[in-house]
Tab-separated table of C-alpha atoms in Angstrom:
chain	number	residue	atom	x	y	z
G	1	MET	CA	39.954	-12.056	-0.535
G	2	VAL	CA	40.538	-14.479	2.802
G	3	ASN	CA	37.085	-16.240	2.178
G	4	ILE	CA	37.685	-16.506	-1.380
G	5	LEU	CA	41.097	-18.511	-0.932
G	6	GLY	CA	39.481	-20.894	1.579
G	7	PRO	CA	41.373	-22.182	4.757
G	8	ALA	CA	44.610	-22.738	3.060
G	9	CYS	CA	44.839	-19.235	2.524
G	10	LYS	CA	43.344	-18.371	6.238
G	11	PHE	CA	46.483	-20.254	7.649
G	12	PHE	CA	48.479	-18.445	5.512
G	13	VAL	CA	47.120	-14.847	6.288
G	14	ALA	CA	47.265	-16.296	10.141
G	15	VAL	CA	51.260	-16.954	9.631
G	16	LEU	CA	51.614	-13.428	8.216
G	17	LEU	CA	49.505	-12.041	10.935
G	18	LEU	CA	51.262	-13.498	13.475
G	19	VAL	CA	54.874	-12.503	12.068
G	20	ALA	CA	54.149	-9.667	10.288
G	21	GLN	CA	55.075	-5.855	11.038
G	22	PRO	CA	58.575	-7.161	9.372
G	23	ASN	CA	61.498	-6.047	11.414
G	24	PHE	CA	64.256	-6.340	9.392
G	25	ALA	CA	68.027	-5.667	10.123
G	26	PHE	CA	67.360	-1.884	11.552
G	27	GLY	CA	63.854	-1.834	11.354
G	28	GLN	CA	61.556	-0.109	13.622
G	29	ASP	CA	61.217	-2.489	16.559
G	30	THR	CA	58.435	-4.475	17.053
G	31	THR	CA	60.259	-7.613	17.859
G	32	PRO	CA	62.440	-8.670	20.441
G	33	ILE	CA	66.106	-9.422	20.718
G	34	SER	CA	69.415	-11.169	21.707
G	35	ASN	CA	71.771	-10.730	24.449
G	36	PRO	CA	75.531	-9.099	23.805
G	37	VAL	CA	77.501	-11.711	24.347
G	38	SER	CA	81.723	-11.254	24.394
G	39	SER	CA	83.137	-14.571	22.510
G	40	LYS	CA	86.655	-15.474	23.177
G	41	GLU	CA	86.936	-17.049	19.350
G	42	ASN	CA	85.905	-13.569	18.239
G	43	SER	CA	88.113	-11.364	20.391
G	44	LEU	CA	90.538	-9.319	19.136
G	45	GLU	CA	93.101	-10.188	21.592
G	46	GLU	CA	93.444	-13.394	20.129
G	47	TYR	CA	95.200	-12.382	17.058
G	48	GLU	CA	95.963	-8.729	17.842
G	49	ASP	CA	99.788	-8.347	19.233
G	50	GLU	CA	100.815	-4.941	19.194
G	51	GLU	CA	97.338	-3.002	18.969
G	52	ASP	CA	95.592	-1.668	22.003
G	53	PHE	CA	92.397	-1.043	20.695
G	54	GLU	CA	90.130	-3.967	21.525
G	55	GLY	CA	86.975	-2.912	19.431
G	56	PRO	CA	83.559	-3.259	20.262
G	57	ASP	CA	82.621	-6.628	22.166
G	58	ALA	CA	82.372	-9.139	19.753
G	59	VAL	CA	78.702	-10.730	19.227
G	60	ALA	CA	77.988	-14.189	19.276
G	61	VAL	CA	75.008	-15.291	17.637
G	62	SER	CA	74.024	-19.114	18.304
G	63	ASP	CA	72.690	-20.441	15.101
G	64	PRO	CA	72.255	-23.855	15.127
G	65	PHE	CA	69.324	-23.862	12.610
G	66	GLU	CA	71.459	-22.197	9.880
G	67	LYS	CA	70.779	-24.669	7.250
G	68	VAL	CA	67.075	-24.171	7.788
G	69	ASN	CA	67.549	-20.617	8.249
G	70	ARG	CA	69.091	-19.827	4.814
G	71	LYS	CA	66.213	-21.820	3.053
G	72	ILE	CA	63.826	-19.518	4.518
G	73	PHE	CA	65.635	-16.594	3.969
G	74	ASN	CA	66.148	-17.614	0.431
G	75	PHE	CA	62.312	-18.065	0.127
G	76	ASN	CA	61.622	-14.721	1.715
G	77	GLU	CA	64.273	-12.926	-0.692
G	78	VAL	CA	62.368	-14.333	-3.588
G	79	VAL	CA	58.755	-13.357	-1.981
G	80	ASP	CA	60.245	-10.174	-1.407
G	81	LYS	CA	61.930	-9.580	-4.951
G	82	TYR	CA	58.987	-10.743	-6.637
G	83	PHE	CA	56.442	-9.008	-4.755
G	84	VAL	CA	56.708	-7.157	-1.598
G	85	GLU	CA	59.623	-4.612	-2.716
G	86	HIS	CA	57.557	-3.694	-5.884
G	87	VAL	CA	54.305	-2.973	-3.802
G	88	ALA	CA	56.805	-0.924	-1.192
G	89	ARG	CA	58.441	0.958	-4.026
G	90	GLY	CA	54.799	1.613	-5.480
G	91	TYR	CA	54.051	2.809	-2.216
G	92	ARG	CA	56.923	5.204	-2.076
G	93	ASN	CA	56.458	6.582	-5.581
G	94	TYR	CA	52.708	6.840	-5.764
G	95	ILE	CA	51.497	7.943	-2.539
G	96	PRO	CA	52.438	11.342	-1.572
G	97	GLU	CA	54.843	11.624	1.480
G	98	GLY	CA	52.782	13.455	3.891
G	99	THR	CA	50.094	10.886	3.395
G	100	ARG	CA	52.870	8.013	3.761
G	101	ARG	CA	53.912	9.824	7.322
G	102	SER	CA	50.167	9.904	8.520
G	103	ILE	CA	50.006	6.104	7.976
G	104	ARG	CA	53.132	5.805	9.826
G	105	ASN	CA	52.127	8.031	12.861
G	106	PHE	CA	48.906	6.175	13.009
G	107	PHE	CA	50.329	2.511	13.398
G	108	ASP	CA	53.339	3.813	15.606
G	109	ASN	CA	50.365	5.391	17.804
G	110	LEU	CA	48.669	2.049	17.831
G	111	TYR	CA	51.721	0.479	19.163
G	112	LEU	CA	52.160	3.113	21.773
G	113	PRO	CA	50.290	1.348	24.562
G	114	PHE	CA	52.759	-1.582	24.096
G	115	VAL	CA	55.736	0.781	24.651
G	116	THR	CA	54.249	2.013	27.697
G	117	LEU	CA	53.385	-1.422	29.205
G	118	ASN	CA	56.990	-2.483	28.526
G	119	SER	CA	58.415	0.465	29.572
G	120	ALA	CA	56.826	0.239	33.194
G	121	LEU	CA	57.734	-3.861	33.144
G	122	GLN	CA	61.384	-2.492	32.686
G	123	GLY	CA	60.984	0.265	35.322
G	124	LYS	CA	61.604	2.803	33.052
G	125	SER	CA	59.284	5.521	34.658
G	126	GLU	CA	60.110	8.500	32.270
G	127	ASN	CA	59.815	6.657	28.875
G	128	THR	CA	56.649	5.290	30.487
G	129	MET	CA	55.245	8.642	31.160
G	130	SER	CA	56.456	10.122	27.712
G	131	SER	CA	55.092	7.188	25.610
G	132	PHE	CA	51.463	7.390	27.659
G	133	SER	CA	51.458	10.956	26.968
G	134	THR	CA	52.362	10.583	23.215
G	135	PHE	CA	49.441	8.169	23.012
G	136	LEU	CA	47.132	10.476	24.927
G	137	ILE	CA	48.074	13.502	22.686
G	138	ASN	CA	48.134	12.322	19.584
G	139	SER	CA	44.704	9.998	19.699
G	140	THR	CA	43.096	13.113	20.432
G	141	ILE	CA	44.557	16.369	19.185
G	142	GLY	CA	46.268	14.153	16.859
G	143	ILE	CA	43.166	12.992	15.399
G	144	GLY	CA	43.404	9.302	16.130
G	145	GLY	CA	47.414	9.133	15.458
G	146	LEU	CA	47.694	10.638	12.424
G	147	PHE	CA	49.507	13.623	13.058
G	148	ASP	CA	52.504	13.510	16.048
G	149	VAL	CA	51.638	16.146	17.920
G	150	ALA	CA	53.236	15.336	20.814
G	151	GLY	CA	56.859	14.592	18.986
G	152	LYS	CA	56.585	18.181	17.529
G	153	LYS	CA	56.060	19.569	20.708
G	154	GLY	CA	59.183	17.901	21.943
G	155	ILE	CA	58.229	14.933	23.526
G	156	SER	CA	60.324	11.849	22.748
G	157	TYR	CA	60.299	8.123	23.700
G	158	GLN	CA	62.222	5.180	22.897
G	159	GLU	CA	60.710	2.068	21.435
G	160	GLU	CA	60.161	-0.818	24.078
G	161	ASP	CA	58.863	-4.347	23.310
G	162	PHE	CA	58.587	-7.623	25.128
G	163	GLY	CA	61.618	-9.210	23.671
G	164	GLN	CA	63.536	-6.122	25.064
G	165	THR	CA	61.672	-6.673	28.502
G	166	PHE	CA	62.505	-10.362	28.189
G	167	ALA	CA	66.116	-9.430	27.901
G	168	LYS	CA	65.969	-6.924	30.919
G	169	TYR	CA	64.742	-9.925	32.979
G	170	ASN	CA	67.810	-11.895	31.980
G	171	ILE	CA	66.104	-14.054	29.349
G	172	GLY	CA	68.856	-15.190	26.651
G	173	GLN	CA	68.342	-14.505	23.143
G	174	GLY	CA	68.331	-18.236	22.522
G	175	PRO	CA	68.933	-19.552	18.768
G	176	TYR	CA	68.843	-17.155	15.831
G	177	LEU	CA	65.815	-17.564	13.557
G	178	ILE	CA	64.390	-16.429	9.966
G	179	LEU	CA	60.747	-16.385	10.198
G	180	PRO	CA	58.989	-17.056	7.010
G	181	LEU	CA	57.541	-13.651	5.270
G	182	TYR	CA	59.167	-12.083	8.270
G	183	GLY	CA	62.921	-11.656	8.699
G	184	PRO	CA	65.553	-12.142	11.223
G	185	SER	CA	64.272	-13.141	14.779
G	186	ASN	CA	65.283	-15.409	17.454
G	187	LEU	CA	63.728	-17.601	20.272
G	188	ARG	CA	63.219	-14.625	22.434
G	189	ASP	CA	61.958	-11.926	20.171
G	190	LEU	CA	59.846	-14.654	18.410
G	191	THR	CA	58.278	-15.127	22.140
G	192	GLY	CA	57.644	-11.563	22.668
G	193	LEU	CA	55.975	-11.461	19.193
G	194	VAL	CA	53.577	-14.264	20.136
G	195	THR	CA	52.976	-12.536	23.436
G	196	GLU	CA	52.066	-9.201	21.984
G	197	ASN	CA	49.693	-10.781	19.610
G	198	ALA	CA	48.103	-12.664	22.226
G	199	VAL	CA	47.622	-9.713	24.487
G	200	ASN	CA	46.468	-7.313	21.871
G	201	PRO	CA	42.915	-6.251	21.561
G	202	LEU	CA	42.980	-5.808	17.932
G	203	SER	CA	44.888	-8.702	16.878
G	204	TYR	CA	44.617	-12.266	18.352
G	205	ASN	CA	43.415	-11.130	21.389
G	206	ALA	CA	43.651	-14.275	23.876
G	207	LEU	CA	42.962	-12.281	27.119
G	208	LYS	CA	39.804	-11.242	25.355
G	209	ILE	CA	40.360	-7.818	26.324
G	210	GLY	CA	36.844	-5.895	25.539
G	211	GLY	CA	35.037	-9.220	26.234
G	212	ARG	CA	35.468	-10.958	22.941
G	213	ARG	CA	38.217	-12.743	20.990
G	214	GLU	CA	37.737	-11.011	17.960
G	215	LEU	CA	37.313	-7.256	18.055
G	216	LEU	CA	38.175	-6.803	14.400
G	217	GLU	CA	37.026	-8.682	11.325
G	218	ASP	CA	39.637	-11.009	9.679
G	219	ASN	CA	39.741	-8.778	6.808
G	220	ILE	CA	40.636	-5.505	8.870
G	221	ILE	CA	43.306	-7.539	10.772
G	222	PHE	CA	44.496	-8.309	7.370
G	223	GLY	CA	44.415	-4.978	5.823
G	224	LYS	CA	45.920	-3.234	8.962
G	225	THR	CA	48.672	-5.867	9.120
G	226	ALA	CA	49.318	-5.638	5.330
G	227	ILE	CA	49.531	-1.578	5.303
G	228	SER	CA	51.641	-1.595	8.386
G	229	GLY	CA	53.776	-4.310	6.660
G	230	ILE	CA	54.367	-2.234	3.473
G	231	ASP	CA	55.023	0.970	5.422
G	232	GLN	CA	57.872	-0.761	7.434
G	233	ARG	CA	59.563	-2.622	4.082
G	234	GLU	CA	58.913	1.037	2.377
G	235	GLU	CA	61.158	2.349	5.413
G	236	LEU	CA	63.731	-0.582	4.758
G	237	LEU	CA	64.116	0.015	1.189
G	238	ASP	CA	67.546	1.684	0.996
G	239	ILE	CA	69.095	-0.190	3.538
G	240	VAL	CA	67.888	-3.747	2.069
G	241	ASP	CA	69.132	-2.507	-1.124
G	242	ASN	CA	72.665	-1.426	-0.002
G	243	ILE	CA	72.977	-4.858	1.876
G	244	ARG	CA	71.900	-6.734	-1.143
G	245	LYS	CA	74.249	-4.573	-3.267
G	246	ASP	CA	77.438	-4.373	-1.064
G	247	SER	CA	77.468	-7.643	1.180
G	248	PHE	CA	79.320	-10.951	0.295
G	249	ASP	CA	76.683	-12.846	2.448
G	250	PRO	CA	73.740	-11.189	3.116
G	251	TYR	CA	72.321	-13.702	5.426
G	252	VAL	CA	75.336	-13.257	7.741
G	253	THR	CA	75.650	-9.647	7.276
G	254	ILE	CA	71.491	-9.413	8.278
G	255	ARG	CA	72.282	-11.854	11.482
G	256	SER	CA	75.191	-9.742	12.774
G	257	ALA	CA	73.427	-6.146	12.299
G	258	TYR	CA	69.989	-7.787	13.551
G	259	THR	CA	71.698	-9.180	16.883
G	260	GLN	CA	73.783	-5.881	17.135
G	261	ARG	CA	70.798	-3.589	16.929
G	262	ARG	CA	68.809	-5.386	19.267
G	263	ASN	CA	71.720	-5.406	21.908
G	264	PHE	CA	71.542	-1.608	21.335
G	265	GLN	CA	68.130	-1.265	21.953
G	266	ILE	CA	68.333	-3.264	25.021
G	267	SER	CA	71.451	-1.500	26.604
G	268	ASN	CA	69.643	1.771	25.842
U	1	MET	CA	108.564	-10.266	54.778
U	2	LYS	CA	106.896	-6.809	54.994
U	3	LYS	CA	109.794	-5.330	52.831
U	4	ILE	CA	108.948	-8.052	50.143
U	5	ILE	CA	105.391	-7.385	50.372
U	6	SER	CA	105.817	-3.448	49.882
U	7	ASN	CA	108.370	-3.984	47.326
U	8	ILE	CA	105.692	-6.158	45.418
U	9	CYS	CA	103.113	-3.409	45.921
U	10	LEU	CA	105.290	-0.994	44.664
U	11	ILE	CA	106.244	-3.147	41.305
U	12	VAL	CA	102.262	-3.843	40.912
U	13	THR	CA	101.806	0.050	41.180
U	14	ALA	CA	104.509	0.913	38.981
U	15	MET	CA	103.075	-1.747	36.175
U	16	PHE	CA	99.561	-0.225	36.769
U	17	LEU	CA	100.622	3.319	36.235
U	18	ALA	CA	103.008	2.368	33.145
U	19	VAL	CA	100.282	0.727	31.461
U	20	ASN	CA	97.591	3.355	32.119
U	21	ASN	CA	100.146	5.876	31.031
U	22	SER	CA	101.115	3.729	27.918
U	23	TYR	CA	97.282	4.013	26.803
U	24	ALA	CA	96.677	7.564	27.587
U	25	GLU	CA	99.852	8.526	25.454
U	26	ASN	CA	98.980	5.961	22.226
U	27	ILE	CA	95.052	7.257	22.027
U	28	GLY	CA	96.170	11.024	22.177
U	29	ASP	CA	93.855	14.041	23.761
U	30	GLU	CA	90.005	14.182	24.252
U	31	LYS	CA	89.965	17.801	22.760
U	32	GLU	CA	91.886	16.692	19.638
U	33	ALA	CA	89.709	13.798	18.897
U	34	GLU	CA	86.954	15.553	19.081
U	35	SER	CA	88.007	18.211	16.820
U	36	PHE	CA	89.188	15.702	14.202
U	37	ILE	CA	85.658	13.931	14.238
U	38	ASN	CA	83.638	17.381	14.191
U	39	ASP	CA	86.115	18.306	11.228
U	40	PHE	CA	85.351	15.080	9.335
U	41	GLY	CA	81.367	15.252	10.302
U	42	ASN	CA	81.330	18.981	8.855
U	43	LYS	CA	83.082	17.938	5.624
U	44	ILE	CA	80.979	15.341	4.739
U	45	ILE	CA	78.000	17.820	5.338
U	46	LYS	CA	79.954	20.675	3.288
U	47	ILE	CA	80.853	18.348	0.545
U	48	THR	CA	77.315	16.664	0.104
U	49	GLY	CA	75.475	19.702	0.464
U	50	ASN	CA	77.398	21.713	-1.882
U	51	GLU	CA	75.331	22.160	-4.886
U	52	LYS	CA	77.862	23.531	-7.199
U	53	TYR	CA	79.756	20.751	-6.914
U	54	ASN	CA	79.573	18.111	-9.907
U	55	PRO	CA	78.794	14.448	-8.787
U	56	ASP	CA	82.619	13.674	-10.271
U	57	LYS	CA	83.943	16.190	-7.458
U	58	LYS	CA	81.526	14.960	-4.583
U	59	VAL	CA	82.797	11.318	-5.125
U	60	ASN	CA	86.335	12.215	-5.155
U	61	ASP	CA	86.217	14.270	-2.479
U	62	LEU	CA	84.744	11.784	-0.270
U	63	ILE	CA	86.764	9.262	-1.245
U	64	SER	CA	89.743	11.101	-0.153
U	65	LEU	CA	88.501	12.400	2.864
U	66	ILE	CA	87.515	8.662	3.781
U	67	ASP	CA	91.016	7.475	2.781
U	68	THR	CA	92.670	9.642	4.954
U	69	ALA	CA	90.652	9.519	7.710
U	70	ILE	CA	90.287	5.791	8.505
U	71	ASP	CA	92.736	3.421	9.964
U	72	ALA	CA	92.264	0.950	6.869
U	73	ASP	CA	95.567	-1.084	7.944
U	74	TRP	CA	94.400	-1.614	11.154
U	75	ILE	CA	90.535	-2.299	10.163
U	76	ALA	CA	91.828	-4.592	7.586
U	77	LYS	CA	93.645	-6.893	10.182
U	78	PHE	CA	90.336	-6.729	12.390
U	79	VAL	CA	87.773	-7.742	9.826
U	80	LEU	CA	90.105	-10.774	8.805
U	81	GLY	CA	89.683	-11.887	12.396
U	82	ARG	CA	91.195	-15.618	13.137
U	83	HIS	CA	91.896	-15.679	9.423
U	84	TYR	CA	94.620	-13.037	9.992
U	85	ARG	CA	96.653	-15.546	11.591
U	86	THR	CA	96.480	-18.251	9.060
U	87	ALA	CA	96.779	-15.648	6.080
U	88	SER	CA	100.463	-15.476	4.459
U	89	ALA	CA	102.424	-12.467	4.829
U	90	GLU	CA	101.480	-11.769	1.098
U	91	GLN	CA	98.146	-12.320	1.279
U	92	LYS	CA	97.969	-9.878	4.553
U	93	GLU	CA	99.495	-7.219	2.373
U	94	GLN	CA	97.551	-7.759	-0.506
U	95	PHE	CA	94.446	-8.032	1.613
U	96	LYS	CA	95.080	-4.524	3.352
U	97	LYS	CA	95.605	-2.993	-0.341
U	98	LEU	CA	92.387	-4.361	-1.356
U	99	TYR	CA	90.340	-3.674	1.562
U	100	ARG	CA	91.654	0.114	1.497
U	101	GLU	CA	89.854	0.094	-1.955
U	102	PHE	CA	86.938	-1.748	-1.198
U	103	MET	CA	86.187	0.640	1.805
U	104	ILE	CA	86.538	3.992	-0.161
U	105	ASN	CA	85.186	3.107	-3.443
U	106	THR	CA	82.198	1.530	-1.301
U	107	TYR	CA	81.335	3.973	0.909
U	108	GLY	CA	82.499	7.069	-0.479
U	109	PRO	CA	80.085	7.456	-3.402
U	110	LYS	CA	77.147	6.138	-0.912
U	111	PHE	CA	77.160	9.631	0.803
U	112	ARG	CA	76.771	11.372	-2.890
U	113	ASN	CA	72.906	11.644	-2.409
U	114	TYR	CA	73.082	12.567	1.165
U	115	LYS	CA	71.142	15.658	2.020
U	116	GLY	CA	72.568	16.547	5.679
U	117	GLU	CA	71.787	19.723	7.356
U	118	ARG	CA	73.869	19.843	10.467
U	119	PHE	CA	76.656	17.419	12.103
U	120	GLU	CA	76.746	17.673	15.919
U	121	ILE	CA	78.849	15.650	18.700
U	122	LYS	CA	76.742	14.938	21.907
U	123	SER	CA	79.828	13.156	23.770
U	124	VAL	CA	83.447	11.895	23.900
U	125	ALA	CA	84.346	9.183	26.257
U	126	ASN	CA	87.961	8.199	26.742
U	127	GLN	CA	87.622	4.304	26.714
U	128	ASN	CA	91.347	3.758	27.327
U	129	LYS	CA	92.104	1.994	24.254
U	130	TYR	CA	90.238	4.588	21.937
U	131	PHE	CA	87.713	7.615	22.193
U	132	ALA	CA	84.246	6.759	21.585
U	133	ILE	CA	82.635	9.985	20.125
U	134	LYS	CA	78.718	10.048	20.001
U	135	SER	CA	77.353	12.330	17.378
U	136	PHE	CA	73.946	12.864	15.213
U	137	PHE	CA	73.968	13.660	11.485
U	138	TYR	CA	70.571	15.698	11.206
U	139	PRO	CA	69.037	15.437	7.688
U	140	LYS	CA	67.022	17.901	6.149
U	141	LYS	CA	63.456	17.663	8.140
U	142	PRO	CA	61.242	15.873	8.717
U	143	ASP	CA	63.903	12.996	8.607
U	144	PRO	CA	64.774	12.012	11.928
U	145	ALA	CA	68.420	12.538	12.901
U	146	VAL	CA	70.896	9.084	12.258
U	147	SER	CA	72.936	8.338	15.550
U	148	ILE	CA	76.608	7.636	14.973
U	149	GLU	CA	79.436	6.811	17.166
U	150	PHE	CA	83.094	7.021	15.700
U	151	ARG	CA	86.060	5.275	17.430
U	152	VAL	CA	89.104	7.383	17.332
U	153	LYS	CA	92.509	7.007	18.311
U	154	LYS	CA	95.714	8.815	17.497
U	155	ARG	CA	97.966	7.860	14.640
U	156	SER	CA	100.942	5.555	15.610
U	157	ASP	CA	103.294	8.093	14.017
U	158	SER	CA	101.461	10.959	16.018
U	159	ASN	CA	100.591	12.897	13.079
U	160	GLY	CA	96.882	13.217	13.655
U	161	TYR	CA	94.212	11.176	14.585
U	162	LEU	CA	92.267	8.019	12.649
U	163	ILE	CA	88.715	6.381	12.790
U	164	LEU	CA	89.048	2.564	13.898
U	165	ASP	CA	85.118	2.190	13.650
U	166	ILE	CA	81.943	3.918	12.595
U	167	ILE	CA	78.728	2.410	14.597
U	168	ALA	CA	75.623	3.229	13.125
U	169	GLU	CA	72.450	3.448	15.343
U	170	GLY	CA	74.128	0.242	17.308
U	171	VAL	CA	75.477	-1.220	14.384
U	172	SER	CA	79.327	-1.768	14.003
U	173	LEU	CA	80.755	-1.315	10.682
U	174	ILE	CA	83.708	-3.835	11.408
U	175	GLU	CA	81.682	-6.211	13.475
U	176	THR	CA	79.631	-6.783	10.772
U	177	GLN	CA	82.248	-7.009	8.260
U	178	ARG	CA	84.138	-9.526	10.247
U	179	SER	CA	80.949	-11.775	10.522
U	180	GLU	CA	80.448	-11.595	6.692
U	181	PHE	CA	84.089	-12.026	5.532
U	182	GLY	CA	84.544	-14.799	8.134
U	183	SER	CA	81.495	-16.753	6.880
U	184	VAL	CA	82.814	-16.273	3.091
U	185	ILE	CA	86.452	-16.698	3.966
U	186	ALA	CA	85.387	-20.400	5.730
U	187	THR	CA	83.499	-21.447	2.909
U	188	ASP	CA	85.117	-20.217	-0.183
U	189	GLY	CA	88.860	-19.864	1.212
U	190	MET	CA	91.085	-16.842	1.422
U	191	ASP	CA	92.094	-16.923	-2.031
U	192	LYS	CA	88.770	-17.283	-3.920
U	193	PHE	CA	87.474	-14.491	-1.622
U	194	MET	CA	90.228	-11.811	-2.619
U	195	GLN	CA	89.477	-12.636	-6.034
U	196	ASN	CA	85.828	-11.825	-5.378
U	197	LEU	CA	87.068	-8.663	-3.602
U	198	GLN	CA	89.009	-7.759	-6.454
U	199	GLU	CA	86.159	-8.118	-8.766
U	200	ARG	CA	83.839	-6.296	-6.700
U	201	ILE	CA	86.633	-3.096	-6.466
U	202	LYS	CA	86.829	-3.398	-10.320
U	203	ARG	CA	83.212	-3.188	-10.700
U	204	LEU	CA	82.384	-0.437	-8.181
U	205	LYS	CA	85.290	1.501	-9.943
U	206	ALA	CA	83.683	1.203	-13.048
U	207	GLU	CA	79.922	1.902	-11.162
U	208	ASN	CA	81.479	5.071	-10.015
U	209	SER	CA	83.107	6.391	-12.955
U	210	GLY	CA	80.206	5.213	-15.205
U	211	GLU	CA	77.698	6.709	-13.125
U	212	THR	CA	79.369	9.983	-12.476
U	213	GLY	CA	80.465	9.948	-16.475
U	214	ALA	CA	76.870	9.547	-17.500
U	215	LYS	CA	75.463	12.381	-15.533
U	216	ALA	CA	78.263	14.709	-16.730
U	217	SER	CA	77.659	13.807	-20.383
U	218	ALA	CA	74.026	14.250	-19.757
U	219	THR	CA	74.756	17.971	-18.201
U	220	ALA	CA	76.956	18.487	-21.064
U	221	LYS	CA	74.145	17.791	-23.645
U	222	LYS	CA	71.760	19.967	-21.779
U	223	LYS	CA	74.017	23.043	-22.157
């Protein structure tokens, strides 16, 4: 398909590949994050006279590109409503749950080396070991990651990515961004995402791990990314439905939820 | 001079103790707060898991459970943020009423289809101004457990406890709503926002009774 549609489509696919693995408001993380910042303007104490409860730290989000972000957000919504959401719903309705679970396990397993690397970079020795042993066990006994044997044996780990690692090294979240066809992010998370794709042997592979730039054919990378994207969108079907139905301003709801969620992942 | 310094020290210590005591008095007892949340979580599991209940009963029970458990008046003030100060007394009162209705009609029905198996409290921490109670809802396998933190405080009339915030997987309900409401009020103004809220509540009530009503009539036809 990529070849039929020519260079314009290749660029489109490249953008898709770079930013795929959607990480909507609460998704499994593949992307990096934002910093918890207490904002004086939002502080409860400013208007709270009698009450003692201070509430959780107010989340300050720098969003200087809100106008552009909102336009991209609306574009993503249209693409999602008319295309991606239907595909994800079809995937949920027609693919048996066991198969979907195996597909998710496969992608989770493929991502584990990054979890191990980032855990090590953050000095989390326990998570480094548990994610590494999960990868070894599931890649072998779990037949290439299709079965989460380690998880069933009680080995658990936390997702870590480059964005969280950057945050640990005190790099600020930067401006909030909505990425085309991808969703919410920020400058730090986007940098993490680009780093991840550059060092990934199965993606752009800028480090030439394995000796070559392209270890996989374009079509395979596209297929892998598309299926992984559909899997993650399926996971978020109910959450996105709820936000669309309940929120008076979905853009702001997702911005706030995304930032809080990433802060939570960093502080864990 | 020494006397003055020692007097100042005494006053500061007394003030510090007084402040600490007032917090301790206000938020209540750790065990009681834990038992309140334990009861709340298990009631949700019981109501949603009871197959004998019809959808109407489930929704009604959930709505009244949430209504009695959350401090809707306080949350209403929190979510208005800086707009609370500029709102008129009339707007404040009206918003509090609307917010309560909005909360119970939005979140009550959401649990209707929830299939939880077990509720468990992991930890209780005294944060001086509230208790932070970390818990897990365990759905039927193989879905992963959902981590929920409740923030709880004793009622001002000392008659039980109330929930101030629910934080699901790191996302705070009241922080998110404050951002959302703040943005809408800044764009549309308070009156327009309350009008929208009123329309939303109307729609939610119609949906809630419509959905359950339709299901009930379908069941009746089958019989």
